[in-house]
Amino acid sequence: MGSTFFITGQEVRQAARANSHTSTTAGLAPGHIQANLIVLPSKYATDFRTLCQRNPVPCPLLAESTKPGCWSAIKSCIPSIPSTTLINQSSDLDLRRDIPRYMVYHDGELDESAEHTDLFTHWRDDDHVAFLIGCSFSFEAALCEADLAPGHIVGGMNVPMYRTTLPLNPAGVFTGGTYVVSMRVYKAQDIDHVRATTAPYASAHGEPIAWGWDAVSRLGIADVLQPEWGDCPLGPDGKELEFGPQDGGGIDCGEIVPVFWGCGVTPQEAVMRAGLQGTAMAHAPGHMLVLDCLDEVLKAQ
Amino acid sequence: MGSTFFITGQEVRQAARANSHTSTTAGLAPGHIQANLIVLPSKYATDFRTLCQRNPVPCPLLAESTKPGCWSAIKSCIPSIPSTTLINQSSDLDLRRDIPRYMVYHDGELDESAEHTDLFTHWRDDDHVAFLIGCSFSFEAALCEADLAPGHIVGGMNVPMYRTTLPLNPAGVFTGGTYVVSMRVYKAQDIDHVRATTAPYASAHGEPIAWGWDAVSRLGIADVLQPEWGDCPLGPDGKELEFGPQDGGGIDCGEIVPVFWGCGVTPQEAVMRAGLQGTAMAHAPGHMLVLDCLDEVLKAQ
């Protein structure tokens, strides 16, 4: 359950570093940008940047290591945002341990042999390049202000995330990748308002990519009640959804519908689908790097 | 069939203006950038820019009208390319008649009542905004130089273009859109070389989005031998393809395969799918606006 004890990004990062906070960062340090992490051998860095350029909705690139191997400093990839806005110069950043929980991939396969609360044994100081990707958590404060609080925030849970069959535009070694999406449930009549509210956050996935019950099968989502990552979906009231129409169940389709956004877990899926050789690392879905600046920085003028 | 009489973009535009050239521009003014055109009521301009940002592979935005209603001057949308590089200051541009053939849409439906060789009766000087989108013709010189000349160039035809079911990332009024793709046929063993050769042309669709016979059904292409626009597909030898494996036909799948790129006809499909109200205009597929600068300008450094 998300504690709201943390006020700043630095506080969340310090708690993650000390392993005193190892669960989701959803709802923590409200208003601060949370970022997805993917760390790749440097030989894949150019292709990954191209993957992001060709797929800016699921993979909005915010920043990357200042040089290969560097885990203590990032440079902004968004011309209008200075690097020191994302992480203050006075902050003591360590990408290898400032996230509550990590994923590690060897030759494109997830290492499930251990819980990874740091990356010390895997990170190569002469090679690995970290990339930060925008996260949909950045528009959740705006949704709350618009009286459209996501169910998982109301219920104090992690957002549900799903594999899809929607193909990424390939880039170099990154072939065969597909979108990962996050989902929030809304009343059908609120969709236009939801779309308009998240649209300005282009570097945090922007407006939804699909909505409605028919989008579930169009996206190739196996079971909307069983997300691959995060927690089970909650309705706008923060209570669990029990049936979807795809089960012949009891939800009035005209009443509430699922809404899907691009998700920054997509690069991890791309690493797996490409069978990327060597060691790649990432945040555990929903367990983000919290930055020093506010979500408003990502909002288009 | 494509005459190579024209050396410069200005010469092609003048011939189109005089209606002395009304067929495809494929292969004309070799080495010069050719651009897709879409012209929209100004109230849709912001949403269209967002559509391009969210779908840079099929919709790489090169330039737009300097102000609503303007058909005589464009401003570059690519920071590294000055506007006067795309169209020389000395050029006398008229977007309403410098393209050999146009398409006109009313309330999202194609006007097939007439051939449109100019847009005089439809263009509103107080409102319409023109957008130029990169075109895959820009990497064809590079393919030829790499000994990978596309079949339609060898055969002196227009490139085949197809509707797909691959969804665009929606943006504002632009919902329900799908990719349009262009197709060139290559030997399976040449795919890596083809991908690497077109990849640097990011503003001209870059590397392919899919390849192989299985991509035909994945993209929801009805019949690869019957493109919706352009001419029938030609093999690398410039001769007509007669069978695809999907017909149980005679092509050795290991030998030649279709390769698909994003296509700048996509905005026209988006206008139709969105049922856009008012009058929209565009080039006829394969009948492009030829610019004053060389394709190399679009090549990433």
XYZ file of C-alpha atoms in Angstrom:
602
model
C 0.000 0.000 0.000
C 1.325 3.397 -0.934
C 2.337 5.512 2.019
C 1.958 9.252 1.542
C 4.685 9.882 4.100
C 7.110 10.860 1.356
C 6.949 14.443 0.158
C 9.883 14.625 -2.284
C 11.482 12.422 -4.893
C 14.713 12.415 -2.919
C 12.863 11.006 0.123
C 11.429 8.118 -1.902
C 14.817 7.404 -3.469
C 16.516 7.399 -0.052
C 13.898 5.004 1.353
C 14.341 2.729 -1.682
C 18.113 2.905 -1.259
C 17.813 1.916 2.403
C 15.339 -0.841 1.437
C 12.868 0.630 3.921
C 10.428 1.035 1.003
C 10.311 -1.911 -1.436
C 6.722 -1.749 -2.741
C 5.012 0.308 -5.461
C 5.633 4.035 -5.749
C 2.061 4.674 -7.012
C 0.748 7.715 -5.151
C 4.083 8.493 -3.424
C 5.586 12.016 -3.374
C 2.427 13.309 -5.048
C 3.021 15.590 -8.000
C 6.601 14.481 -8.618
C 7.587 12.877 -11.917
C 8.020 9.130 -11.695
C 10.099 7.448 -14.396
C 10.499 4.009 -15.901
C 14.043 2.642 -16.103
C 15.707 0.441 -18.703
C 19.443 -0.265 -18.617
C 21.111 -1.771 -21.683
C 24.582 -2.776 -22.865
C 25.955 0.275 -24.680
C 26.034 -1.469 -28.066
C 22.214 -1.363 -28.099
C 21.910 2.311 -27.080
C 21.594 3.755 -30.601
C 18.930 1.257 -31.646
C 17.048 1.893 -28.398
C 17.000 5.656 -28.994
C 15.577 4.944 -32.456
C 12.983 2.604 -30.927
C 11.868 5.466 -28.682
C 11.779 7.966 -31.582
C 9.636 5.568 -33.597
C 7.348 4.719 -30.667
C 7.015 7.901 -28.603
C 3.651 6.944 -27.108
C 4.730 3.829 -25.174
C 8.419 4.919 -25.015
C 8.702 8.682 -24.346
C 12.428 9.109 -23.648
C 13.075 11.557 -20.790
C 16.773 11.146 -20.066
C 19.768 8.846 -20.266
C 23.115 8.217 -18.568
C 25.582 11.060 -19.169
C 28.025 8.420 -20.484
C 28.170 4.612 -20.763
C 28.521 2.998 -17.357
C 27.318 6.062 -15.466
C 24.702 5.442 -12.743
C 25.071 8.737 -10.882
C 24.130 11.367 -13.466
C 21.611 11.722 -16.272
C 21.210 14.121 -19.183
C 17.762 15.243 -20.299
C 16.567 14.099 -23.728
C 13.852 16.787 -23.839
C 15.351 20.052 -25.160
C 13.027 22.272 -23.088
C 13.867 20.532 -19.785
C 17.349 21.034 -18.260
C 19.004 17.915 -16.828
C 19.263 19.573 -13.407
C 15.509 20.049 -13.333
C 14.954 16.281 -13.466
C 17.540 15.487 -10.766
C 18.820 18.422 -8.722
C 22.552 18.984 -8.744
C 22.563 18.621 -4.973
C 20.905 15.192 -5.175
C 22.953 12.082 -4.649
C 21.633 9.798 -7.413
C 22.364 6.088 -7.615
C 20.343 4.394 -10.346
C 21.546 1.010 -9.057
C 19.656 1.273 -5.765
C 17.278 4.270 -5.711
C 14.331 2.252 -7.040
C 12.394 -0.011 -4.620
C 12.629 -3.131 -6.771
C 14.304 -4.100 -10.065
C 13.991 -6.631 -12.871
C 17.094 -8.274 -14.376
C 17.197 -9.919 -17.813
C 19.923 -12.229 -19.136
C 19.900 -12.871 -22.897
C 16.321 -11.576 -23.031
C 15.020 -13.794 -20.212
C 13.776 -12.536 -16.864
C 15.955 -13.610 -13.941
C 13.448 -14.852 -11.382
C 16.051 -16.485 -9.158
C 16.002 -13.595 -6.690
C 14.302 -10.349 -5.638
C 16.460 -7.516 -6.882
C 16.493 -4.501 -4.550
C 19.716 -3.231 -6.103
C 21.777 -3.788 -9.259
C 25.291 -3.869 -7.803
C 26.202 -7.349 -9.046
C 24.887 -6.767 -12.585
C 25.783 -3.187 -13.527
C 28.970 -2.828 -15.566
C 30.646 0.512 -14.858
C 32.364 0.413 -18.265
C 29.293 -0.332 -20.321
C 25.673 -0.114 -19.144
C 23.539 2.834 -20.300
C 20.418 3.808 -18.339
C 17.353 5.312 -20.010
C 14.469 7.011 -18.185
C 11.031 6.796 -19.812
C 7.962 8.850 -18.881
C 5.269 7.226 -16.728
C 1.503 7.596 -16.694
C 1.627 8.312 -12.959
C 2.562 11.853 -14.086
C -0.962 12.643 -15.255
C -2.739 11.076 -12.305
C -2.641 14.243 -10.213
C -4.323 16.035 -13.132
C -6.965 13.283 -13.296
C -7.589 13.612 -9.558
C -7.921 17.399 -9.860
C -10.433 16.898 -12.691
C -12.526 14.684 -10.409
C -11.397 11.634 -12.398
C -9.259 9.900 -9.767
C -8.113 6.488 -11.099
C -9.557 3.508 -9.209
C -6.144 2.208 -8.174
C -5.350 5.550 -6.533
C -8.684 5.587 -4.699
C -8.040 1.995 -3.584
C -4.361 2.589 -2.747
C -3.076 -0.053 -5.178
C -0.691 -0.333 -8.146
C -2.075 0.302 -11.658
C -2.865 -2.845 -13.723
C -0.578 -3.381 -16.753
C -1.060 -5.777 -19.679
C 0.800 -7.366 -22.552
C -0.818 -6.646 -25.927
C -0.378 -7.873 -29.502
C -0.121 -4.292 -30.823
C 3.245 -4.201 -32.624
C 5.922 -1.584 -31.972
C 7.576 -0.009 -34.982
C 10.791 -2.058 -35.098
C 14.206 -0.396 -34.793
C 17.478 -2.219 -35.462
C 17.838 -5.167 -33.061
C 14.465 -4.355 -31.534
C 12.120 -6.462 -33.666
C 8.979 -8.323 -32.628
C 8.158 -5.933 -29.763
C 4.603 -5.138 -28.709
C 2.968 -2.423 -26.588
C 2.506 -2.843 -22.873
C -0.455 -0.775 -21.631
C -1.715 0.509 -18.303
C -5.455 0.531 -17.648
C -7.875 2.705 -15.717
C -11.645 2.189 -15.671
C -14.026 5.087 -16.307
C -17.654 5.824 -16.990
C -18.230 5.886 -20.753
C -19.540 9.451 -20.511
C -16.216 10.611 -18.990
C -13.948 9.323 -21.807
C -13.718 12.665 -23.642
C -12.806 14.432 -20.415
C -10.242 11.752 -19.529
C -8.658 11.989 -23.002
C -8.430 15.774 -22.847
C -6.999 15.721 -19.311
C -4.070 13.399 -20.073
C -3.404 14.633 -23.654
C -1.066 17.491 -22.599
C 1.315 15.026 -20.906
C 2.920 13.859 -24.163
C 6.116 12.779 -22.398
C 4.055 10.671 -20.005
C 2.159 8.713 -22.721
C -0.351 11.525 -23.367
C -3.899 10.569 -24.263
C -5.118 6.953 -24.200
C -4.382 4.679 -27.163
C -7.703 2.807 -26.936
C -10.873 2.583 -24.841
C -14.044 0.523 -24.556
C -14.653 -3.180 -23.996
C -14.022 -3.992 -27.672
C -10.489 -2.575 -27.257
C -9.659 -5.521 -24.959
C -9.756 -8.043 -27.800
C -8.405 -5.561 -30.372
C -5.315 -5.161 -28.177
C -5.052 -8.921 -27.727
C -5.374 -8.693 -23.947
C -5.902 -12.188 -22.592
C -7.955 -11.332 -19.492
C -8.613 -7.809 -18.332
C -9.163 -9.071 -14.774
C -5.703 -10.653 -14.673
C -3.070 -8.049 -15.526
C 0.466 -9.284 -16.198
C 1.864 -6.617 -13.847
C 0.493 -4.446 -11.076
C -2.723 -5.085 -9.168
C -6.160 -6.204 -10.306
C -8.258 -3.449 -11.880
C -10.428 -1.324 -9.613
C -13.519 0.633 -10.622
C -13.753 4.403 -10.265
C -15.005 3.804 -6.710
C -11.749 1.995 -5.840
C -13.568 -1.346 -5.523
C -12.608 -4.505 -7.363
C -14.154 -5.287 -10.759
C -15.647 -8.734 -10.743
C -16.976 -9.257 -14.250
C -16.308 -7.943 -17.691
C -18.716 -8.379 -20.604
C -16.146 -10.683 -22.221
C -17.095 -13.132 -19.451
C -20.793 -12.647 -20.130
C -20.718 -10.937 -16.753
C -22.666 -8.353 -14.916
C -21.093 -5.010 -15.811
C -23.304 -2.588 -17.717
C -21.078 -1.827 -20.719
C -22.653 1.581 -21.098
C -21.699 2.380 -17.547
C -17.967 1.754 -17.130
C -15.308 0.915 -19.685
C -11.576 0.215 -19.625
C -9.231 2.938 -20.917
C -5.697 2.011 -22.042
C -2.517 4.093 -22.145
C 0.966 3.307 -23.465
C 3.173 2.030 -20.631
C 6.888 2.366 -19.901
C 7.188 -1.364 -19.228
C 7.164 -1.659 -23.039
C 11.000 -1.495 -23.297
C 11.267 -4.554 -21.017
C 8.897 -6.442 -23.307
C 10.999 -5.255 -26.275
C 14.169 -6.636 -24.625
C 12.481 -10.009 -24.169
C 10.913 -10.182 -27.639
C 14.240 -9.288 -29.255
C 16.048 -11.892 -27.135
C 18.642 -9.220 -26.412
C 22.026 -10.751 -25.633
C 23.813 -9.769 -22.428
C 22.381 -8.303 -19.227
C 19.579 -5.728 -19.270
C 18.037 -4.215 -16.155
C 14.860 -2.296 -15.364
C 12.535 -1.142 -12.598
C 9.903 -3.604 -11.366
C 6.607 -2.437 -12.942
C 4.967 0.204 -10.722
C 8.178 0.629 -8.717
C 9.549 3.796 -10.285
C 12.418 6.240 -10.002
C 10.903 9.369 -8.456
C 12.511 12.570 -9.772
C 13.060 15.965 -8.156
C 10.658 17.949 -10.323
C 6.933 18.237 -10.635
C 4.695 16.599 -13.244
C 3.748 20.040 -14.547
C 7.228 20.202 -16.143
C 6.069 17.521 -18.598
C 2.865 19.330 -19.484
C 2.881 20.888 -22.954
C 2.510 24.659 -22.909
C 5.321 6.331 -67.225
C 7.744 8.454 -65.325
C 9.765 10.703 -67.547
C 13.240 11.588 -66.304
C 13.161 14.805 -68.272
C 12.728 16.780 -65.070
C 15.927 17.620 -63.240
C 14.666 19.882 -60.438
C 11.677 20.064 -58.110
C 10.745 23.417 -59.603
C 10.547 21.836 -63.075
C 8.165 19.115 -61.877
C 6.020 21.669 -60.037
C 5.829 23.897 -63.128
C 4.811 20.928 -65.308
C 2.145 19.963 -62.778
C 0.940 23.568 -62.629
C 0.633 23.649 -66.427
C -1.078 20.242 -66.335
C 1.524 18.979 -68.796
C 2.433 16.301 -66.220
C -0.543 14.687 -64.434
C 0.776 11.195 -63.629
C 2.924 9.791 -60.812
C 6.069 11.619 -59.706
C 7.832 8.310 -58.844
C 11.354 8.534 -60.234
C 11.047 12.198 -61.298
C 13.710 14.809 -60.476
C 15.871 12.031 -59.016
C 17.355 12.781 -55.611
C 14.907 15.570 -54.761
C 12.633 15.260 -51.718
C 9.053 14.402 -52.618
C 6.379 15.195 -50.036
C 2.864 14.054 -49.190
C 0.268 16.800 -48.786
C -2.724 17.049 -46.474
C -4.782 20.247 -46.196
C -7.195 20.653 -43.280
C -9.578 23.247 -41.874
C -7.533 25.207 -39.319
C -9.620 24.015 -36.377
C -8.082 20.549 -36.827
C -4.471 21.739 -37.130
C -3.507 21.243 -33.478
C -4.934 17.742 -33.316
C -3.207 16.878 -36.585
C 0.191 18.016 -35.271
C -0.385 15.779 -32.246
C -1.363 12.893 -34.530
C 1.983 13.314 -36.303
C 3.916 13.522 -33.020
C 2.260 10.330 -31.807
C 2.736 8.514 -35.132
C 6.057 9.726 -36.534
C 6.639 6.603 -38.638
C 3.636 6.892 -40.992
C 3.276 10.687 -40.446
C 6.699 12.386 -40.313
C 5.783 16.094 -40.409
C 8.182 18.090 -42.600
C 6.507 21.486 -42.908
C 3.233 23.395 -42.762
C 1.625 26.578 -44.073
C 3.226 29.702 -42.617
C -0.280 30.766 -41.541
C -3.869 29.525 -41.985
C -5.038 29.952 -45.581
C -1.512 30.289 -46.978
C -0.727 28.219 -50.089
C 2.410 30.074 -51.191
C 4.821 29.596 -48.294
C 5.730 26.868 -45.833
C 7.674 26.739 -42.588
C 9.866 23.764 -41.749
C 8.801 21.588 -38.797
C 12.271 20.011 -38.520
C 14.525 22.268 -36.413
C 17.708 21.326 -38.301
C 16.243 22.129 -41.740
C 15.598 25.803 -42.647
C 12.302 26.527 -44.432
C 14.188 28.007 -47.390
C 16.050 24.723 -47.871
C 12.786 22.894 -48.552
C 11.441 25.524 -50.984
C 13.931 28.134 -52.237
C 13.032 31.751 -51.598
C 13.209 32.357 -55.347
C 10.646 29.599 -56.031
C 7.097 30.521 -56.878
C 5.125 27.956 -54.816
C 1.417 27.307 -55.239
C 0.254 24.323 -53.205
C -3.124 24.512 -54.966
C -1.736 23.523 -58.377
C 1.919 22.387 -58.139
C 1.008 18.721 -57.645
C -0.021 16.636 -60.700
C -3.256 15.335 -59.171
C -5.202 15.892 -55.948
C -7.770 14.159 -53.747
C -10.652 16.127 -52.187
C -12.668 14.982 -49.169
C -15.989 16.401 -47.981
C -17.060 15.422 -44.464
C -14.555 12.567 -44.540
C -15.696 11.150 -47.870
C -13.644 11.108 -51.054
C -15.062 13.298 -53.824
C -14.912 11.072 -56.877
C -17.100 13.328 -59.007
C -14.107 14.767 -60.850
C -10.349 14.553 -61.463
C -8.711 17.286 -59.419
C -5.655 18.818 -61.078
C -5.917 21.916 -58.913
C -7.630 23.001 -55.686
C -8.838 26.486 -56.639
C -12.520 25.868 -55.990
C -11.970 24.156 -52.613
C -9.136 26.048 -50.887
C -10.302 28.680 -48.399
C -7.770 31.529 -48.200
C -8.965 32.396 -44.704
C -8.761 28.930 -43.249
C -7.056 25.905 -44.832
C -3.704 24.752 -43.421
C -1.362 22.602 -45.542
C 0.944 19.996 -44.043
C 3.826 18.297 -45.852
C 4.706 14.762 -44.779
C 7.874 12.830 -45.689
C 7.684 10.227 -48.464
C 9.437 6.896 -48.932
C 10.552 8.003 -52.406
C 13.294 9.869 -50.481
C 15.183 6.680 -49.667
C 14.815 5.078 -53.085
C 17.967 6.687 -54.479
C 19.848 5.186 -51.517
C 18.297 1.777 -52.249
C 19.344 2.048 -55.916
C 22.897 3.000 -54.911
C 22.994 -0.037 -52.599
C 22.057 -2.292 -55.531
C 18.563 -2.686 -54.035
C 16.518 -0.803 -56.654
C 12.780 -1.208 -55.884
C 10.859 -3.200 -58.501
C 8.511 -0.303 -59.315
C 11.499 1.909 -60.141
C 13.042 -0.787 -62.355
C 9.663 -1.243 -64.052
C 8.925 2.506 -64.265
C 5.691 2.291 -62.232
C 4.147 3.797 -59.069
C 4.774 2.076 -55.711
C 1.908 -0.152 -54.447
C 0.149 1.155 -51.302
C -2.255 -0.682 -48.990
C -4.796 -0.108 -46.253
C -3.978 -1.988 -43.046
C -5.737 -2.706 -39.769
C -2.736 -1.489 -37.739
C -4.154 1.279 -35.535
C -2.678 4.754 -35.278
C -2.264 6.239 -31.839
C -5.366 8.458 -31.696
C -5.080 12.223 -31.207
C -8.071 14.448 -30.482
C -10.601 14.225 -33.343
C -8.373 11.709 -35.123
C -9.712 8.416 -33.774
C -10.092 5.087 -35.565
C -7.216 5.728 -37.987
C -5.009 2.952 -39.329
C -1.618 2.808 -41.076
C -1.338 2.973 -44.839
C 1.850 1.226 -46.020
C 3.934 1.179 -49.178
C 5.460 -2.109 -50.298
C 8.616 -3.220 -52.094
C 9.548 -6.836 -52.734
C 13.028 -8.150 -51.879
C 14.980 -11.342 -51.558
C 14.741 -12.574 -47.969
C 18.532 -12.499 -47.674
C 18.557 -8.747 -48.466
C 16.151 -7.665 -45.688
C 18.878 -6.655 -43.220
C 20.596 -4.571 -45.899
C 17.286 -2.983 -46.925
C 16.441 -2.146 -43.296
C 19.858 -0.573 -42.676
C 19.736 1.416 -45.931
C 16.405 3.140 -45.251
C 16.803 3.485 -41.451
C 18.698 6.824 -41.597
C 15.747 8.482 -43.411
C 13.659 8.913 -40.255
C 11.688 11.822 -41.753
C 10.837 9.654 -44.760
C 9.403 6.711 -42.769
C 12.846 5.242 -41.928
C 13.189 1.489 -41.711
C 10.327 -0.866 -42.639
C 7.582 -1.574 -40.113
C 7.148 -5.228 -41.141
C 8.413 -7.789 -43.657
C 7.761 -11.358 -44.756
C 4.658 -13.087 -46.115
C 3.207 -13.506 -42.616
C 3.215 -9.714 -42.252
C 0.506 -9.506 -44.942
C -2.133 -11.045 -42.686
C -0.706 -9.447 -39.529
C -1.217 -6.036 -41.162
C -4.698 -7.034 -42.306
C -3.874 -6.481 -45.981
C -6.697 -7.937 -48.054
C -4.724 -8.912 -51.175
C -1.086 -8.043 -51.711
C -1.580 -8.287 -55.489
C -4.326 -5.647 -55.435
C -3.041 -2.482 -53.749
C -5.592 0.192 -52.855
C -3.343 2.850 -54.432
C -0.469 2.889 -56.901
C 0.403 0.090 -59.303
C 0.515 -3.678 -58.875
C 3.622 -4.940 -57.086
C 6.683 -5.749 -59.158
C 9.509 -8.106 -58.202
C 13.118 -6.935 -57.829
C 13.522 -7.597 -61.565
C 10.754 -5.084 -62.346
C 8.424 -7.834 -63.564
C 4.906 -8.404 -62.290
C 4.331 -10.751 -59.345
C 1.760 -13.336 -60.251
C 1.315 -15.430 -57.138
C 1.824 -15.059 -53.444
C 2.027 -18.020 -51.059
C -1.280 -16.853 -49.579
C -2.809 -18.011 -52.855
C -1.042 -21.353 -52.688
C 0.890 -19.950 -55.623
C 4.249 -20.406 -57.200
C 6.596 -18.008 -55.387
C 9.337 -19.593 -53.329
C 8.791 -17.928 -49.938
C 12.460 -18.253 -49.109
C 13.278 -16.356 -52.240
C 11.357 -13.069 -52.247
C 9.223 -11.418 -49.588
C 7.192 -8.225 -49.275
C 8.638 -5.388 -47.175
C 6.312 -2.690 -45.785
C 7.018 0.932 -44.849
C 4.807 3.571 -43.249
C 3.185 5.728 -45.961
C 2.189 9.386 -46.110
C -1.252 8.505 -47.453
C -2.020 7.637 -43.818
C -3.350 11.160 -43.021
C -5.948 10.785 -45.790
C -7.089 7.514 -44.269
C -7.203 9.264 -40.869
C -9.437 12.008 -42.311
C -11.837 9.380 -43.642
C -11.859 7.207 -40.516
C -12.499 10.239 -38.331
C -15.296 11.397 -40.660
C -13.713 14.860 -40.477
C -16.291 17.580 -41.081
C -15.630 20.183 -43.770
C -13.326 20.012 -46.785
C -9.924 18.329 -46.615
C -7.542 18.049 -49.553
C -4.471 15.975 -50.366
C -2.182 14.780 -53.141
C -3.273 11.747 -55.161
C -1.173 8.837 -53.847
C 2.148 8.669 -55.717
C 1.611 12.180 -57.145
C 3.775 14.213 -54.823
C 4.977 17.753 -54.232
C 8.625 17.767 -55.326
C 10.780 20.085 -53.206
C 13.898 22.098 -54.045
C 16.325 20.158 -51.862
C 17.961 16.759 -52.015
C 16.950 13.631 -50.108
C 20.284 13.718 -48.282
C 18.911 16.639 -46.234
C 16.563 14.155 -44.531
C 19.317 11.672 -43.739
C 20.263 11.546 -40.065
C 23.847 12.627 -39.401
